[in-house]
Amino acid sequence: MVKKLNYGMVGGSLSAFIGAVHRIGASFDGKTHLVAGCFSPNEKSNRECGEYFELDPERVYASYTEMAEKEAAREDGIDFVTISIPNNHHYEAAKAFLVNKIHVLCEKPLCFTVGEAEELKKLAEENHVLFCVNYSYSGTNMVKEARELIQKGMIGEVINVNAEYLQEYLVDDIGQSEEKMVKLSSWRKDPEVAGISNCVGDIGTHIEHTVAYMTGLKLKRVAAKLDYFGQPLDLNANILVEFENGAHGVFCSSQVCVGHMNGLVVRIFGTEGAIEWVQENPNILSVTFKGQPTQIYNRGMGYVGTRSQETNRLPSGHPEGVYEAFANIYRAWVEAILKLKNNEALTEADMDFPSIDAGIEGVKFITACVESSKLDAQWITIN
Ligand SMILES: NC(=O)c1ccc[n+]([C@@H]2O[C@H](COP(=O)([O-])OP(=O)(O)OC[C@H]3O[C@@H](n4cnc5c(N)ncnc54)[C@H](O)[C@@H]3O)[C@@H](O)[C@H]2O)c1
């Protein structure tokens, strides 16, 4: 009986942003062991990372293709890889591990084009491996509670969605020359590295997935207006959306909203009630049933649903946040791979992590928003 998994990382050197959050999330339940990596194209930084994590120097690789091939050839090779590098490498890196039959957990946005995304799905199926796209907010406990309440029909049929993801960190880029632009994560503003979108690709896609996860609804079409403020990629986007069930909504995604740090807010309106979740206050859910005062649901209390109970880690009142959201995704991911390794059948309930289909929907969404904006916010059909 296999009880623990070995994994490797692509990206996530010691100076990277989200790589460390992956390592912490993966380690929460004590079932993973980091044994290999290609953490940086910079030789020194790659080596230092390997030393820091006390890896066998033979398993610190200069390229992810070499890592995929050599790990696949080892008897004790990695069971899965976490890909946490800038967007332009996602497709090639994921492909390298898929063809070597290694399970892949990849950062969002999945890749640059819908064709690439669909090819990755085909490769995952052909090679019988699992694929997770890290839409991390769907790992949040109270997002799971929102999903369960909506699935149970507690707010009736979803008729309207109002969601936003507002940041301010690029406001100083407005009207600036390249030399004066904010340096933080400057690759996000480079079309060669980030892809066709900065703001929608980086954070708008989180809105799209968090709403899809909570409601179970698929987007049918979008009408978007992206603002570039003289920069090569968008810094702000206002998007009208229509879902397959006929419901409509508005998504606002921005990196130029003064006073907002990481303001993902999702409001779902149904025929019988409404739900609101605020990422910066993630342990509560505001729930209003028609004709009643708004109720505050607290994470960890006895009245929350099954999935929220199952993914609860701390007693109520002890805040859980981004690390726990990552940990919940890793828990489901690791348990699913363990089941496969132990020849146990996977059920739908085992697959509570964002799949390759979520990644494909994300790429479709980004592509449609950019296309719509070029056509002065014409409706563009996604599905
Ligand atoms: N899910 C989330 O909440 C979330 C949050 C932040 C970032 N992200 C995504 O994670 C990815 C990484 O973002 P970040 O902010 O950590 O970027 P970053 O620039 O901070 O880190 C990128 C890392 O990749 C390494 N790298 C670059 N090219 C490489 C290569 N060819 N081989 C090996 N390593 C290489 C860099 O050395 C660095 O360690 C992006 O796709 C981003 O969209 C997701």
GROMACS .gro file of C-alpha atoms and ligand atoms in nm:
model
  427
    1MET     CA    1   0.000   0.000   0.000
    2VAL     CA    2   0.153   0.332  -0.112
    3LYS     CA    3   0.099   0.603   0.150
    4LYS     CA    4   0.319   0.890   0.035
    5LEU     CA    5   0.417   1.048  -0.295
    6ASN     CA    6   0.744   1.184  -0.428
    7TYR     CA    7   0.716   1.499  -0.631
    8GLY     CA    8   0.929   1.743  -0.826
    9MET     CA    9   0.898   2.112  -0.904
   10VAL     CA   10   0.951   2.312  -1.219
   11GLY     CA   11   1.001   2.677  -1.124
   12GLY     CA   12   0.954   2.798  -0.769
   13SER     CA   13   1.313   2.897  -0.689
   14LEU     CA   14   1.379   3.057  -0.352
   15SER     CA   15   1.299   3.406  -0.486
   16ALA     CA   16   0.980   3.307  -0.670
   17PHE     CA   17   0.634   3.415  -0.556
   18ILE     CA   18   0.402   3.116  -0.567
   19GLY     CA   19   0.648   2.825  -0.561
   20ALA     CA   20   0.687   2.844  -0.184
   21VAL     CA   21   0.311   2.844  -0.138
   22HIS     CA   22   0.298   2.522  -0.341
   23ARG     CA   23   0.562   2.359  -0.122
   24ILE     CA   24   0.379   2.461   0.194
   25GLY     CA   25   0.042   2.350   0.056
   26ALA     CA   26   0.184   2.018  -0.062
   27SER     CA   27   0.344   1.950   0.277
   28PHE     CA   28   0.039   2.029   0.495
   29ASP     CA   29  -0.085   1.670   0.521
   30GLY     CA   30   0.255   1.506   0.538
   31LYS     CA   31   0.200   1.285   0.235
   32THR     CA   32   0.445   1.435  -0.011
   33HIS     CA   33   0.820   1.450  -0.035
   34LEU     CA   34   1.005   1.694  -0.263
   35VAL     CA   35   1.280   1.492  -0.431
   36ALA     CA   36   1.360   1.664  -0.762
   37GLY     CA   37   1.344   1.997  -0.937
   38CYS     CA   38   1.430   2.234  -1.213
   39PHE     CA   39   1.368   2.546  -1.009
   40SER     CA   40   1.530   2.810  -1.226
   41PRO     CA   41   1.708   2.851  -1.561
   42ASN     CA   42   1.979   3.028  -1.361
   43GLU     CA   43   2.236   2.759  -1.269
   44LYS     CA   44   2.334   2.917  -0.934
   45SER     CA   45   1.979   2.978  -0.821
   46ASN     CA   46   1.877   2.625  -0.930
   47ARG     CA   47   2.168   2.468  -0.738
   48GLU     CA   48   2.104   2.680  -0.427
   49CYS     CA   49   1.742   2.570  -0.426
   50GLY     CA   50   1.844   2.204  -0.448
   51GLU     CA   51   2.088   2.253  -0.160
   52TYR     CA   52   1.828   2.434   0.048
   53PHE     CA   53   1.589   2.140   0.014
   54GLU     CA   54   1.874   1.888   0.057
   55LEU     CA   55   1.802   1.721  -0.275
   56ASP     CA   56   2.033   1.473  -0.440
   57PRO     CA   57   2.233   1.701  -0.681
   58GLU     CA   58   2.168   1.444  -0.955
   59ARG     CA   59   1.800   1.526  -0.925
   60VAL     CA   60   1.840   1.902  -0.970
   61TYR     CA   61   1.805   1.943  -1.344
   62ALA     CA   62   1.911   2.212  -1.588
   63SER     CA   63   1.595   2.174  -1.797
   64TYR     CA   64   1.244   2.042  -1.742
   65THR     CA   65   1.265   1.814  -2.045
   66GLU     CA   66   1.575   1.646  -1.899
   67MET     CA   67   1.399   1.623  -1.564
   68ALA     CA   68   1.091   1.457  -1.716
   69GLU     CA   69   1.295   1.198  -1.906
   70LYS     CA   70   1.539   1.116  -1.626
   71GLU     CA   71   1.274   1.101  -1.354
   72ALA     CA   72   1.057   0.873  -1.570
   73ALA     CA   73   1.355   0.640  -1.617
   74ARG     CA   74   1.420   0.605  -1.242
   75GLU     CA   75   1.258   0.333  -1.038
   76ASP     CA   76   1.208   0.585  -0.756
   77GLY     CA   77   1.111   0.866  -0.997
   78ILE     CA   78   0.863   1.137  -0.906
   79ASP     CA   79   0.493   1.052  -0.891
   80PHE     CA   80   0.386   1.403  -0.992
   81VAL     CA   81   0.527   1.737  -1.091
   82THR     CA   82   0.423   2.086  -0.986
   83ILE     CA   83   0.474   2.337  -1.267
   84SER     CA   84   0.506   2.687  -1.128
   85ILE     CA   85   0.685   2.884  -1.396
   86PRO     CA   86   0.580   3.181  -1.610
   87ASN     CA   87   0.298   3.108  -1.854
   88ASN     CA   88   0.500   3.072  -2.176
   89HIS     CA   89   0.654   2.746  -2.047
   90HIS     CA   90   0.337   2.577  -1.918
   91TYR     CA   91   0.251   2.397  -2.241
   92GLU     CA   92   0.601   2.262  -2.318
   93ALA     CA   93   0.670   2.167  -1.957
   94ALA     CA   94   0.334   1.994  -1.908
   95LYS     CA   95   0.377   1.806  -2.234
   96ALA     CA   96   0.723   1.684  -2.133
   97PHE     CA   97   0.587   1.521  -1.816
   98LEU     CA   98   0.264   1.390  -1.971
   99VAL     CA   99   0.444   1.198  -2.245
  100ASN     CA  100   0.662   1.047  -1.972
  101LYS     CA  101   0.349   0.936  -1.786
  102ILE     CA  102   0.399   1.164  -1.486
  103HIS     CA  103   0.092   1.328  -1.327
  104VAL     CA  104   0.091   1.707  -1.375
  105LEU     CA  105  -0.026   1.987  -1.148
  106CYS     CA  106   0.020   2.308  -1.347
  107GLU     CA  107  -0.033   2.672  -1.264
  108LYS     CA  108  -0.296   2.879  -1.439
  109PRO     CA  109  -0.346   3.003  -1.705
  110LEU     CA  110  -0.295   2.658  -1.851
  111CYS     CA  111  -0.131   2.771  -2.177
  112PHE     CA  112  -0.155   3.023  -2.461
  113THR     CA  113  -0.413   2.873  -2.699
  114VAL     CA  114  -0.724   2.656  -2.686
  115GLY     CA  115  -0.558   2.417  -2.933
  116GLU     CA  116  -0.263   2.365  -2.696
  117ALA     CA  117  -0.498   2.317  -2.400
  118GLU     CA  118  -0.697   2.052  -2.585
  119GLU     CA  119  -0.378   1.877  -2.691
  120LEU     CA  120  -0.267   1.859  -2.327
  121LYS     CA  121  -0.601   1.700  -2.237
  122LYS     CA  122  -0.556   1.442  -2.513
  123LEU     CA  123  -0.202   1.364  -2.394
  124ALA     CA  124  -0.319   1.323  -2.034
  125GLU     CA  125  -0.590   1.081  -2.147
  126GLU     CA  126  -0.362   0.884  -2.378
  127ASN     CA  127  -0.098   0.848  -2.109
  128HIS     CA  128  -0.351   0.771  -1.831
  129VAL     CA  129  -0.232   1.047  -1.603
  130LEU     CA  130  -0.416   1.305  -1.395
  131PHE     CA  131  -0.394   1.677  -1.460
  132CYS     CA  132  -0.473   1.956  -1.217
  133VAL     CA  133  -0.476   2.327  -1.305
  134ASN     CA  134  -0.415   2.527  -0.991
  135TYR     CA  135  -0.719   2.752  -0.961
  136SER     CA  136  -0.634   2.786  -0.597
  137TYR     CA  137  -0.938   2.975  -0.466
  138SER     CA  138  -1.156   2.670  -0.529
  139GLY     CA  139  -0.958   2.505  -0.250
  140THR     CA  140  -1.094   2.758   0.001
  141ASN     CA  141  -1.320   2.604   0.261
  142MET     CA  142  -1.605   2.855   0.236
  143VAL     CA  143  -1.597   2.849  -0.143
  144LYS     CA  144  -1.671   2.479  -0.107
  145GLU     CA  145  -1.954   2.566   0.130
  146ALA     CA  146  -2.097   2.809  -0.128
  147ARG     CA  147  -2.079   2.536  -0.391
  148GLU     CA  148  -2.261   2.289  -0.167
  149LEU     CA  149  -2.536   2.538  -0.076
  150ILE     CA  150  -2.591   2.618  -0.445
  151GLN     CA  151  -2.585   2.248  -0.541
  152LYS     CA  152  -2.850   2.180  -0.275
  153GLY     CA  153  -3.070   2.447  -0.437
  154MET     CA  154  -3.065   2.668  -0.127
  155ILE     CA  155  -3.063   2.992  -0.331
  156GLY     CA  156  -3.283   2.853  -0.609
  157GLU     CA  157  -3.181   2.886  -0.970
  158VAL     CA  158  -2.881   3.111  -1.033
  159ILE     CA  159  -3.001   3.415  -1.230
  160ASN     CA  160  -2.721   3.670  -1.190
  161VAL     CA  161  -2.353   3.685  -1.093
  162ASN     CA  162  -2.154   3.989  -0.992
  163ALA     CA  163  -1.786   3.923  -0.934
  164GLU     CA  164  -1.470   4.127  -0.919
  165TYR     CA  165  -1.099   4.083  -0.869
  166LEU     CA  166  -0.949   4.423  -0.795
  167GLN     CA  167  -0.583   4.504  -0.729
  168GLU     CA  168  -0.400   4.836  -0.740
  169TYR     CA  169  -0.039   4.732  -0.792
  170LEU     CA  170  -0.005   4.843  -1.153
  171VAL     CA  171  -0.171   5.183  -1.124
  172ASP     CA  172   0.166   5.358  -1.152
  173ASP     CA  173   0.220   5.195  -1.493
  174ILE     CA  174  -0.053   5.409  -1.648
  175GLY     CA  175   0.108   5.630  -1.909
  176GLN     CA  176   0.463   5.527  -1.805
  177SER     CA  177   0.750   5.437  -2.035
  178GLU     CA  178   0.884   5.082  -2.006
  179GLU     CA  179   1.182   5.181  -1.785
  180LYS     CA  180   0.953   5.332  -1.523
  181MET     CA  181   0.699   5.050  -1.517
  182VAL     CA  182   0.647   4.857  -1.193
  183LYS     CA  183   0.914   4.587  -1.192
  184LEU     CA  184   0.730   4.337  -0.973
  185SER     CA  185   0.661   4.030  -1.184
  186SER     CA  186   0.732   4.226  -1.498
  187TRP     CA  187   0.697   3.908  -1.707
  188ARG     CA  188   0.320   3.936  -1.653
  189LYS     CA  189   0.322   4.245  -1.874
  190ASP     CA  190   0.531   4.089  -2.151
  191PRO     CA  191   0.316   3.926  -2.427
  192GLU     CA  192   0.597   3.682  -2.511
  193VAL     CA  193   0.587   3.542  -2.158
  194ALA     CA  194   0.239   3.612  -2.024
  195GLY     CA  195   0.043   3.546  -2.345
  196ILE     CA  196  -0.233   3.755  -2.497
  197SER     CA  197  -0.351   3.904  -2.168
  198ASN     CA  198  -0.209   4.031  -1.841
  199CYS     CA  199  -0.505   4.127  -1.625
  200VAL     CA  200  -0.767   3.882  -1.755
  201GLY     CA  201  -0.508   3.604  -1.785
  202ASP     CA  202  -0.365   3.655  -1.438
  203ILE     CA  203  -0.668   3.735  -1.224
  204GLY     CA  204  -0.980   3.750  -1.444
  205THR     CA  205  -0.936   3.379  -1.499
  206HIS     CA  206  -0.960   3.325  -1.121
  207ILE     CA  207  -1.301   3.499  -1.127
  208GLU     CA  208  -1.414   3.275  -1.412
  209HIS     CA  209  -1.311   2.956  -1.236
  210THR     CA  210  -1.426   3.049  -0.884
  211VAL     CA  211  -1.772   3.132  -1.022
  212ALA     CA  212  -1.780   2.812  -1.230
  213TYR     CA  213  -1.678   2.604  -0.927
  214MET     CA  214  -1.935   2.764  -0.697
  215THR     CA  215  -2.227   2.754  -0.940
  216GLY     CA  216  -2.146   2.458  -1.165
  217LEU     CA  217  -2.240   2.685  -1.456
  218LYS     CA  218  -2.051   2.699  -1.783
  219LEU     CA  219  -1.996   3.025  -1.969
  220LYS     CA  220  -2.169   3.058  -2.303
  221ARG     CA  221  -2.042   3.398  -2.423
  222VAL     CA  222  -1.868   3.716  -2.315
  223ALA     CA  223  -1.861   4.082  -2.418
  224ALA     CA  224  -1.547   4.249  -2.285
  225LYS     CA  225  -1.378   4.587  -2.282
  226LEU     CA  226  -1.011   4.570  -2.186
  227ASP     CA  227  -0.811   4.882  -2.101
  228TYR     CA  228  -0.441   4.897  -2.188
  229PHE     CA  229  -0.347   5.251  -2.083
  230GLY     CA  230  -0.072   5.257  -2.344
  231GLN     CA  231   0.083   4.927  -2.226
  232PRO     CA  232   0.130   4.615  -2.441
  233LEU     CA  233  -0.117   4.411  -2.233
  234ASP     CA  234  -0.439   4.489  -2.046
  235LEU     CA  235  -0.442   4.634  -1.693
  236ASN     CA  236  -0.819   4.652  -1.649
  237ALA     CA  237  -1.121   4.465  -1.785
  238ASN     CA  238  -1.498   4.498  -1.760
  239ILE     CA  239  -1.672   4.186  -1.886
  240LEU     CA  240  -2.039   4.101  -1.941
  241VAL     CA  241  -2.100   3.728  -1.928
  242GLU     CA  242  -2.380   3.489  -2.019
  243PHE     CA  243  -2.401   3.136  -1.883
  244GLU     CA  244  -2.538   2.827  -2.055
  245ASN     CA  245  -2.848   2.832  -1.828
  246GLY     CA  246  -2.931   3.185  -1.953
  247ALA     CA  247  -2.809   3.367  -1.640
  248HIS     CA  248  -2.603   3.681  -1.690
  249GLY     CA  249  -2.331   3.850  -1.492
  250VAL     CA  250  -2.056   4.107  -1.473
  251PHE     CA  251  -1.690   4.029  -1.405
  252CYS     CA  252  -1.454   4.320  -1.324
  253SER     CA  253  -1.085   4.241  -1.327
  254SER     CA  254  -0.837   4.518  -1.253
  255GLN     CA  255  -0.483   4.594  -1.141
  256VAL     CA  256  -0.534   4.971  -1.130
  257CYS     CA  257  -0.800   5.006  -0.859
  258VAL     CA  258  -0.649   5.218  -0.584
  259GLY     CA  259  -0.722   5.083  -0.237
  260HIS     CA  260  -0.763   4.721  -0.343
  261MET     CA  261  -0.493   4.464  -0.269
  262ASN     CA  262  -0.625   4.124  -0.370
  263GLY     CA  263  -0.998   4.184  -0.376
  264LEU     CA  264  -1.164   3.879  -0.521
  265VAL     CA  265  -1.534   3.906  -0.439
  266VAL     CA  266  -1.802   3.673  -0.575
  267ARG     CA  267  -2.175   3.741  -0.543
  268ILE     CA  268  -2.417   3.480  -0.669
  269PHE     CA  269  -2.785   3.569  -0.695
  270GLY     CA  270  -3.054   3.304  -0.719
  271THR     CA  271  -3.433   3.303  -0.737
  272GLU     CA  272  -3.450   3.216  -0.363
  273GLY     CA  273  -3.145   3.383  -0.215
  274ALA     CA  274  -2.791   3.512  -0.254
  275ILE     CA  275  -2.436   3.423  -0.150
  276GLU     CA  276  -2.134   3.649  -0.117
  277TRP     CA  277  -1.773   3.543  -0.056
  278VAL     CA  278  -1.486   3.787  -0.006
  279GLN     CA  279  -1.134   3.647  -0.052
  280GLU     CA  280  -0.975   3.892   0.193
  281ASN     CA  281  -1.216   3.767   0.463
  282PRO     CA  282  -1.232   3.405   0.345
  283ASN     CA  283  -1.356   3.231   0.659
  284ILE     CA  284  -1.708   3.363   0.629
  285LEU     CA  285  -1.986   3.341   0.377
  286SER     CA  286  -2.277   3.587   0.366
  287VAL     CA  287  -2.598   3.403   0.287
  288THR     CA  288  -2.935   3.571   0.239
  289PHE     CA  289  -3.254   3.376   0.188
  290LYS     CA  290  -3.535   3.575   0.025
  291GLY     CA  291  -3.731   3.775   0.283
  292GLN     CA  292  -3.481   3.706   0.564
  293PRO     CA  293  -3.194   3.903   0.714
  294THR     CA  294  -2.843   3.820   0.592
  295GLN     CA  295  -2.677   3.536   0.783
  296ILE     CA  296  -2.305   3.497   0.836
  297TYR     CA  297  -2.181   3.139   0.803
  298ASN     CA  298  -1.853   3.080   0.985
  299ARG     CA  299  -1.604   2.817   0.875
  300GLY     CA  300  -1.569   2.530   1.119
  301MET     CA  301  -1.915   2.556   1.276
  302GLY     CA  302  -2.147   2.256   1.307
  303TYR     CA  303  -2.402   2.390   1.059
  304VAL     CA  304  -2.175   2.393   0.754
  305GLY     CA  305  -2.206   2.122   0.490
  306THR     CA  306  -2.013   1.798   0.442
  307ARG     CA  307  -1.734   1.920   0.216
  308SER     CA  308  -1.668   2.223   0.433
  309GLN     CA  309  -1.650   1.994   0.740
  310GLU     CA  310  -1.419   1.754   0.558
  311THR     CA  311  -1.177   2.025   0.450
  312ASN     CA  312  -1.179   2.210   0.782
  313ARG     CA  313  -0.836   2.223   0.943
  314LEU     CA  314  -0.862   2.459   1.241
  315PRO     CA  315  -1.136   2.530   1.493
  316SER     CA  316  -1.361   2.820   1.390
  317GLY     CA  317  -1.220   3.161   1.472
  318HIS     CA  318  -0.864   3.052   1.390
  319PRO     CA  319  -0.822   3.198   1.042
  320GLU     CA  320  -0.749   2.974   0.746
  321GLY     CA  321  -0.635   3.133   0.421
  322VAL     CA  322  -0.433   3.091   0.104
  323TYR     CA  323  -0.203   2.818   0.239
  324GLU     CA  324  -0.497   2.605   0.346
  325ALA     CA  325  -0.666   2.659   0.008
  326PHE     CA  326  -0.355   2.524  -0.165
  327ALA     CA  327  -0.336   2.243   0.091
  328ASN     CA  328  -0.695   2.140   0.015
  329ILE     CA  329  -0.620   2.120  -0.355
  330TYR     CA  330  -0.309   1.914  -0.282
  331ARG     CA  331  -0.499   1.688  -0.043
  332ALA     CA  332  -0.754   1.592  -0.308
  333TRP     CA  333  -0.481   1.568  -0.573
  334VAL     CA  334  -0.251   1.348  -0.366
  335GLU     CA  335  -0.534   1.121  -0.247
  336ALA     CA  336  -0.646   1.071  -0.609
  337ILE     CA  337  -0.296   0.972  -0.723
  338LEU     CA  338  -0.255   0.742  -0.421
  339LYS     CA  339  -0.580   0.567  -0.513
  340LEU     CA  340  -0.453   0.511  -0.866
  341LYS     CA  341  -0.121   0.378  -0.740
  342ASN     CA  342  -0.305   0.144  -0.504
  343ASN     CA  343  -0.533   0.023  -0.785
  344GLU     CA  344  -0.845   0.169  -0.627
  345ALA     CA  345  -1.126   0.313  -0.839
  346LEU     CA  346  -1.159   0.691  -0.844
  347THR     CA  347  -1.503   0.840  -0.781
  348GLU     CA  348  -1.630   1.183  -0.881
  349ALA     CA  349  -1.597   1.292  -0.518
  350ASP     CA  350  -1.225   1.208  -0.532
  351MET     CA  351  -1.174   1.458  -0.810
  352ASP     CA  352  -1.228   1.775  -0.604
  353PHE     CA  353  -0.942   1.963  -0.766
  354PRO     CA  354  -0.953   2.183  -1.079
  355SER     CA  355  -0.919   1.956  -1.379
  356ILE     CA  356  -0.773   2.003  -1.725
  357ASP     CA  357  -1.127   2.094  -1.838
  358ALA     CA  358  -1.117   2.390  -1.597
  359GLY     CA  359  -0.786   2.488  -1.758
  360ILE     CA  360  -0.937   2.466  -2.105
  361GLU     CA  361  -1.236   2.680  -2.001
  362GLY     CA  362  -0.991   2.937  -1.862
  363VAL     CA  363  -0.799   2.962  -2.190
  364LYS     CA  364  -1.127   2.988  -2.385
  365PHE     CA  365  -1.239   3.268  -2.152
  366ILE     CA  366  -0.917   3.470  -2.188
  367THR     CA  367  -0.914   3.425  -2.566
  368ALA     CA  368  -1.279   3.532  -2.600
  369CYS     CA  369  -1.232   3.841  -2.380
  370VAL     CA  370  -0.934   3.964  -2.584
  371GLU     CA  371  -1.117   3.896  -2.911
  372SER     CA  372  -1.434   4.069  -2.792
  373SER     CA  373  -1.245   4.378  -2.680
  374LYS     CA  374  -1.078   4.407  -3.021
  375LEU     CA  375  -1.430   4.412  -3.170
  376ASP     CA  376  -1.544   4.691  -2.937
  377ALA     CA  377  -1.703   4.453  -2.688
  378GLN     CA  378  -1.901   4.238  -2.932
  379TRP     CA  379  -2.041   3.916  -2.783
  380ILE     CA  380  -1.808   3.622  -2.847
  381THR     CA  381  -1.935   3.267  -2.805
  382ILE     CA  382  -1.718   3.040  -2.588
  383ASN     CA  383  -1.916   2.718  -2.574
  384LIG     N1  384  -0.289   3.009  -0.848
  384LIG     C1  385  -0.248   3.123  -0.799
  384LIG     O1  386  -0.309   3.176  -0.708
  384LIG     C2  387  -0.124   3.187  -0.854
  384LIG     C3  388  -0.061   3.293  -0.786
  384LIG     C4  389   0.057   3.346  -0.838
  384LIG     C5  390   0.110   3.296  -0.958
  384LIG     N2  391   0.043   3.198  -1.024
  384LIG     C6  392   0.098   3.143  -1.150
  384LIG     O2  393   0.218   3.074  -1.117
  384LIG     C7  394   0.313   3.086  -1.221
  384LIG     C8  395   0.441   3.143  -1.162
  384LIG     O3  396   0.417   3.271  -1.111
  384LIG     P1  397   0.512   3.344  -1.003
  384LIG     O4  398   0.444   3.468  -0.963
  384LIG     O5  399   0.551   3.247  -0.899
  384LIG     O6  400   0.636   3.380  -1.095
  384LIG     P2  401   0.783   3.415  -1.047
  384LIG     O7  402   0.843   3.497  -1.155
  384LIG     O8  403   0.783   3.469  -0.908
  384LIG     O9  404   0.854   3.272  -1.040
  384LIG     C9  405   0.877   3.196  -1.157
  384LIG    C10  406   0.979   3.088  -1.128
  384LIG    O10  407   0.998   3.011  -1.246
  384LIG    C11  408   1.138   2.996  -1.269
  384LIG     N3  409   1.159   2.972  -1.411
  384LIG    C12  410   1.145   3.058  -1.516
  384LIG     N4  411   1.172   2.997  -1.632
  384LIG    C13  412   1.207   2.868  -1.600
  384LIG    C14  413   1.249   2.756  -1.676
  384LIG     N5  414   1.260   2.762  -1.808
  384LIG     N6  415   1.277   2.643  -1.609
  384LIG    C15  416   1.267   2.635  -1.476
  384LIG     N7  417   1.228   2.739  -1.398
  384LIG    C16  418   1.200   2.855  -1.460
  384LIG    C17  419   1.199   3.124  -1.215
  384LIG    O11  420   1.336   3.108  -1.190
  384LIG    C18  421   1.117   3.142  -1.088
  384LIG    O12  422   1.169   3.058  -0.987
  384LIG    C19  423   0.247   3.175  -1.327
  384LIG    O13  424   0.193   3.096  -1.427
  384LIG    C20  425   0.136   3.248  -1.252
  384LIG    O14  426   0.025   3.279  -1.335
  384LIG    C21  427  -0.070   3.144  -0.974
   0.00000   0.00000   0.00000
